[in-house]
Short mmCIF file of C-alpha atoms and ligand atoms in Angstrom, two decimals:
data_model
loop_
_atom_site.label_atom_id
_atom_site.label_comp_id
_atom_site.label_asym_id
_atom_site.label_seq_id
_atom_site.Cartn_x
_atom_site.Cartn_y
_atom_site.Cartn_z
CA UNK R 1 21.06 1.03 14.11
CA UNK R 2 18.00 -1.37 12.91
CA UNK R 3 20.43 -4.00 11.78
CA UNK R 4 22.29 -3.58 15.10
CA UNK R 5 19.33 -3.54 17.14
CA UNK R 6 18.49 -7.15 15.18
CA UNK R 7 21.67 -8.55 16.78
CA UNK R 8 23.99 -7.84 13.31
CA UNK R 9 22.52 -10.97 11.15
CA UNK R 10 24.09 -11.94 8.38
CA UNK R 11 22.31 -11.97 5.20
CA UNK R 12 24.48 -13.97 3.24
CA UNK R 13 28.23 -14.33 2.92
CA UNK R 14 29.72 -11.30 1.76
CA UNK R 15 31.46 -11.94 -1.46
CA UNK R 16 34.17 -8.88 -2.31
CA UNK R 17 35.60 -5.91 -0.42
CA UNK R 18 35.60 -2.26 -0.84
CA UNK R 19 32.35 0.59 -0.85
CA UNK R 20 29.01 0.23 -0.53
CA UNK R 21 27.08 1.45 -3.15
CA UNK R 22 24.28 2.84 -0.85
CA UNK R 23 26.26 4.04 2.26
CA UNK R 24 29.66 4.24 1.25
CA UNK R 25 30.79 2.29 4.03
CA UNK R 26 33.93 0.54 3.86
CA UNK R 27 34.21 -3.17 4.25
CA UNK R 28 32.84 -6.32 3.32
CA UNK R 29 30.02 -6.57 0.80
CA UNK R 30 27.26 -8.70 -0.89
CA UNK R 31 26.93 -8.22 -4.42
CA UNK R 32 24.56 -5.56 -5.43
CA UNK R 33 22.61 -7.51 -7.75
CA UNK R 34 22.19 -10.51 -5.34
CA UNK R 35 20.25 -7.97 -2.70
CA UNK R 36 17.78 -5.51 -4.94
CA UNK R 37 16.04 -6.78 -8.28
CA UNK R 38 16.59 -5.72 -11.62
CA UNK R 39 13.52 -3.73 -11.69
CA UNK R 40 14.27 -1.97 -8.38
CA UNK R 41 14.69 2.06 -9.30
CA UNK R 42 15.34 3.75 -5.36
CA UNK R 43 18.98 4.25 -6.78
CA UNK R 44 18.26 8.56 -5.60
CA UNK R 45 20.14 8.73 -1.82
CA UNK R 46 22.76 6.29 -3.25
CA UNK R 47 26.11 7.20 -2.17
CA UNK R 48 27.67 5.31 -5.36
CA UNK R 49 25.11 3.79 -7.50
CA UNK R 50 27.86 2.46 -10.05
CA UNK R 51 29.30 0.55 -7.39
CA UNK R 52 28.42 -3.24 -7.31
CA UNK R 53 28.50 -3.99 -3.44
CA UNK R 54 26.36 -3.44 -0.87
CA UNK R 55 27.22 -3.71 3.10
CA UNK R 56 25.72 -6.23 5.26
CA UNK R 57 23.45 -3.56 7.45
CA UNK R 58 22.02 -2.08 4.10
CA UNK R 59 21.60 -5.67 2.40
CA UNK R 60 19.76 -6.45 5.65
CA UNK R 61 17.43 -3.19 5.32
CA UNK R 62 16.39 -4.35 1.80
CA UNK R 63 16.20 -7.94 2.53
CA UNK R 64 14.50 -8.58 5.94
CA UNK R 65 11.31 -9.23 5.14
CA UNK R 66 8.89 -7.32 8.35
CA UNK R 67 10.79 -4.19 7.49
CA UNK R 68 8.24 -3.96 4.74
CA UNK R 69 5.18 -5.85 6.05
CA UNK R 70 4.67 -4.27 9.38
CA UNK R 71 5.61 -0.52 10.96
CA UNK R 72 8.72 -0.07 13.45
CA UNK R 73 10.04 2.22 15.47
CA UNK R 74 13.94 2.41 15.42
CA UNK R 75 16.05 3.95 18.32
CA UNK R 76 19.02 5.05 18.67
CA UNK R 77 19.74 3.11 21.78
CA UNK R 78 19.73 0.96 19.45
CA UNK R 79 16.19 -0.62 19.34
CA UNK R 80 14.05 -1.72 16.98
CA UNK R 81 10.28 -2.51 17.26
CA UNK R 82 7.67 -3.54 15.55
CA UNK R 83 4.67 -2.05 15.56
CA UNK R 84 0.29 -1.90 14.99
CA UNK R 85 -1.16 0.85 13.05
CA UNK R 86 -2.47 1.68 16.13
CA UNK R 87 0.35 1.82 18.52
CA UNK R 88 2.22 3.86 15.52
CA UNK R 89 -0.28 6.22 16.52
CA UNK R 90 0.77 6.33 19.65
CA UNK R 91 3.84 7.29 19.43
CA UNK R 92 2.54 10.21 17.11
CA UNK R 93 0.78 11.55 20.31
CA UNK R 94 3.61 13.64 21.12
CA UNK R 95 6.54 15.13 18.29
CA UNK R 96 8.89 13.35 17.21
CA UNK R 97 12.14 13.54 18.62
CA UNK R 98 15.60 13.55 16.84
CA UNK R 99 16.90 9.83 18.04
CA UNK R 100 13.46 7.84 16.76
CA UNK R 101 12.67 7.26 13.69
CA UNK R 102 9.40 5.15 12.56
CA UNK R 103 8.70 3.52 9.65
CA UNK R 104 5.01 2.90 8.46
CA UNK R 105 5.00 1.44 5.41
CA UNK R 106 0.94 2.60 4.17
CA UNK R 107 0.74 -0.04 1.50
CA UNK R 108 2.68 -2.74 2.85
CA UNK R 109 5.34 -4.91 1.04
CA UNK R 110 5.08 -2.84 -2.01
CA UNK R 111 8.01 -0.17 -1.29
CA UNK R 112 11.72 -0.79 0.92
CA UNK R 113 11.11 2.02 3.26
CA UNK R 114 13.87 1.12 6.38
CA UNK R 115 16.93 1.62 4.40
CA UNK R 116 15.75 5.71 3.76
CA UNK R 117 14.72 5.89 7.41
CA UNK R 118 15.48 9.32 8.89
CA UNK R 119 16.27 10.54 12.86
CA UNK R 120 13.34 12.64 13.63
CA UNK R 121 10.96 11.67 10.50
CA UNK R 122 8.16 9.36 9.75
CA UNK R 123 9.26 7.73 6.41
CA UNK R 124 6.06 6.70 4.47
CA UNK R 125 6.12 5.56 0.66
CA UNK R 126 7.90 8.56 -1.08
CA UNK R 127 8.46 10.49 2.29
CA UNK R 128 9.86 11.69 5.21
CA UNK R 129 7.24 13.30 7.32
CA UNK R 130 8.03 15.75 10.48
CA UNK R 131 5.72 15.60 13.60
CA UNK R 132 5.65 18.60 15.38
CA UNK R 133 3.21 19.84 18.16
CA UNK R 134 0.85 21.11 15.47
CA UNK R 135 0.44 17.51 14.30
CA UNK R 136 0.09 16.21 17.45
CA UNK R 137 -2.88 18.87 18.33
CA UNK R 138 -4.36 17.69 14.55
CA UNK R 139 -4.17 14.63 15.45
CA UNK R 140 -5.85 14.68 17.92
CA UNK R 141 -8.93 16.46 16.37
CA UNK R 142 -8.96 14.00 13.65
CA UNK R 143 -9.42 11.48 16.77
CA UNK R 144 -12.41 13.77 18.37
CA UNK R 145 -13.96 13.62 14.87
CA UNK R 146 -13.82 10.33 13.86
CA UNK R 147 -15.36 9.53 17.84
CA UNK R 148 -18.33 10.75 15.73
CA UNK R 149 -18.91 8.35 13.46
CA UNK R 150 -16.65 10.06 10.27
CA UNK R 151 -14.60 7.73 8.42
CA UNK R 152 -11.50 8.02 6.58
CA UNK R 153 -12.98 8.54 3.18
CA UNK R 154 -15.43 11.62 4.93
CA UNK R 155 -12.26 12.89 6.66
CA UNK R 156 -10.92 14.11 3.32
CA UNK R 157 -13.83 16.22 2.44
CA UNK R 158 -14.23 19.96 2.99
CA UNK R 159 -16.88 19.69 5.14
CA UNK R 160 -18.35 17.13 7.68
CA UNK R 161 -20.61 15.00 5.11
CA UNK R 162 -24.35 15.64 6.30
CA UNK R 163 -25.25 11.94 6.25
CA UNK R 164 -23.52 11.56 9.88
CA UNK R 165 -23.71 15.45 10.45
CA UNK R 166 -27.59 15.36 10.50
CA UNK R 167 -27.46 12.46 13.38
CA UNK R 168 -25.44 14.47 15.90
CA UNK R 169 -26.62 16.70 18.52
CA UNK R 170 -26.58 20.10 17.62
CA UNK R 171 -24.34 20.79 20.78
CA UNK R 172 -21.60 18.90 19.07
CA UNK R 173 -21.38 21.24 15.83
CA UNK R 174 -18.75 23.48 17.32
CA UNK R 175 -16.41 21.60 18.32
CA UNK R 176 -16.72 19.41 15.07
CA UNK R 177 -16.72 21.97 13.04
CA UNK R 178 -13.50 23.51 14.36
CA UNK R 179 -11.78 20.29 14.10
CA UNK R 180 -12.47 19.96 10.67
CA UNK R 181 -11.28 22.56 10.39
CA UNK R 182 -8.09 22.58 11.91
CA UNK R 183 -7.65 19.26 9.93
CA UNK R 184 -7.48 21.76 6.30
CA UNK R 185 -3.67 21.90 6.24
CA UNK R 186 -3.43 18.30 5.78
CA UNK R 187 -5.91 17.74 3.40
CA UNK R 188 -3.76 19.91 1.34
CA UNK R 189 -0.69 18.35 2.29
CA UNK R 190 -2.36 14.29 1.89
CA UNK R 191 1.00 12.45 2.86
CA UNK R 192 0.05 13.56 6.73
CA UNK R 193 -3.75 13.00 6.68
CA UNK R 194 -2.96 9.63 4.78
CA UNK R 195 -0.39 8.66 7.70
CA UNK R 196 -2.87 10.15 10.54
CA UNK R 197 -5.94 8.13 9.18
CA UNK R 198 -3.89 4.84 8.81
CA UNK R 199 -3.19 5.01 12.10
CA UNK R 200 -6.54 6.17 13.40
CA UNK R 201 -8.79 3.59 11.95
CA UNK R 202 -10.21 1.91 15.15
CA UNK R 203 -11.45 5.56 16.34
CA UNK R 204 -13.88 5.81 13.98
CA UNK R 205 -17.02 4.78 16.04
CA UNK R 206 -19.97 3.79 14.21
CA UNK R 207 -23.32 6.20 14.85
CA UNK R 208 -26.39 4.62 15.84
CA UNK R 209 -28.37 3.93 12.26
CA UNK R 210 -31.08 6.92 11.45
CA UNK R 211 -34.85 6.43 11.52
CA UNK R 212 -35.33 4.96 8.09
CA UNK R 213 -37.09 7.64 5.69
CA UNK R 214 -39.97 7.02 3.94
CA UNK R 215 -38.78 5.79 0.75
CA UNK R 216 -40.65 6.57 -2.68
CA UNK R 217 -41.38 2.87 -3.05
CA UNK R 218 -43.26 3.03 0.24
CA UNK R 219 -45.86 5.89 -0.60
CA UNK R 220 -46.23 4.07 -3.81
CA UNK R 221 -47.15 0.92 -1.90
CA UNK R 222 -49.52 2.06 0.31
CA UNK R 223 -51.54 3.88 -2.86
CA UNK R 224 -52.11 0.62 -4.22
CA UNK R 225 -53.42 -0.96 -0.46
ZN1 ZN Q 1 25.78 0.30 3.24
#
């Protein structure tokens, strides 16, 4: 549908006939060894890996270069889009339906994600996520909390890190503190909360700085004024 929605390029001339290793597809095909490296090892979800052809559409979802760079949402209308971090999380405000799917490649260029897209999933490095209503609702608490100054490297701990805890209104402590911890299922299930912070970095609002404490140095100063 991706390739489609990219008006069918051709990657290069196909050079033999017959199955495609990947999709089994029947048809024309580039050779194998011409579209994936020798040190490429996604060969699990291959229809035929012994085959040594590869069809145009899945030779285009290894070689197209944005497919790994940037995130895209792929319809089955068919459409395909690319997409920020940001408006990635966008689409994760509601669940996602069967006819999307969205790749968000988390560290970019380093893995092909597009050609194991799935209908209905969010394929990151080494998975397919689901997005249901319960990930919408904790996503949108991990958006309430990082309003509050948390970052993604606090949003991983147990408990709201004091440092920006102790510069918060005490009125705020309830809600905060039941958005963390509706946010514990992902931290045990990281391939979510790493997806959900990636695409939530521009929340994060920076706090106002504390009044400085009196450091050690300081006292020791002022004894020898
Ligand atoms: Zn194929």
């Amino acid at each position: 549908m991706a390739w489609r929605a990219a008006g069918a390029p051709e990657v290069e001339l196909p050079t033999r006939e017959g199955f495609c290793a990947r999709c089994g597809a029947g048809g024309v095909l580039i050779a194998a060894a011409a579209v994936v490296s020798r040190s490429f090892t996604g060969y699990d979800g291959w229809s035929a890996p012994s085959q040594t052809g590869i069809c145009p559409p899945c030779a285009w979802g290894y070689r197209h270069p944005p497919l790994r760079a940037t995130a895209h949402l792929v319809t089955r209308a068919p459409q395909l889009q690319a997409l920020t971090p940001t408006e990635v999380g966008e689409h994760l405000e509601l669940p996602l339906s069967p006819d999307r799917a969205l790749i968000v490649p988390l560290h970019p260029g380093r893995k092909h994600l597009a050609p194991t897209a799935v209908w209905g999933r969010v394929t990151i490095e080494d998975a397919h996520l689901s997005w249901a209503a319960a990930d919408v609702d904790r996503l949108a608490a991990l958006r309430r909390v990082r309003r509050l100054g948390f970052g993604s490297r606090m949003l991983t701990a147990p408990a709201p890190p004091w440092a920006v805890l102790s510069r918060l209104p005490a009125e705020t402590y309830p809600e905060l503190l039941a958005d963390w911890a509706a946010l514990t299922p992902w931290r045990e299930r990281r391939p979510w909360l790493d997806l959900a912070l990636h695409v939530t970095v521009a929340d994060t609002v920076t706090p106002p700085p504390a009044p400085r404490p009196r450091s050690p140095l300081s006292n020791l100063r002022k004894a020898h004024r």
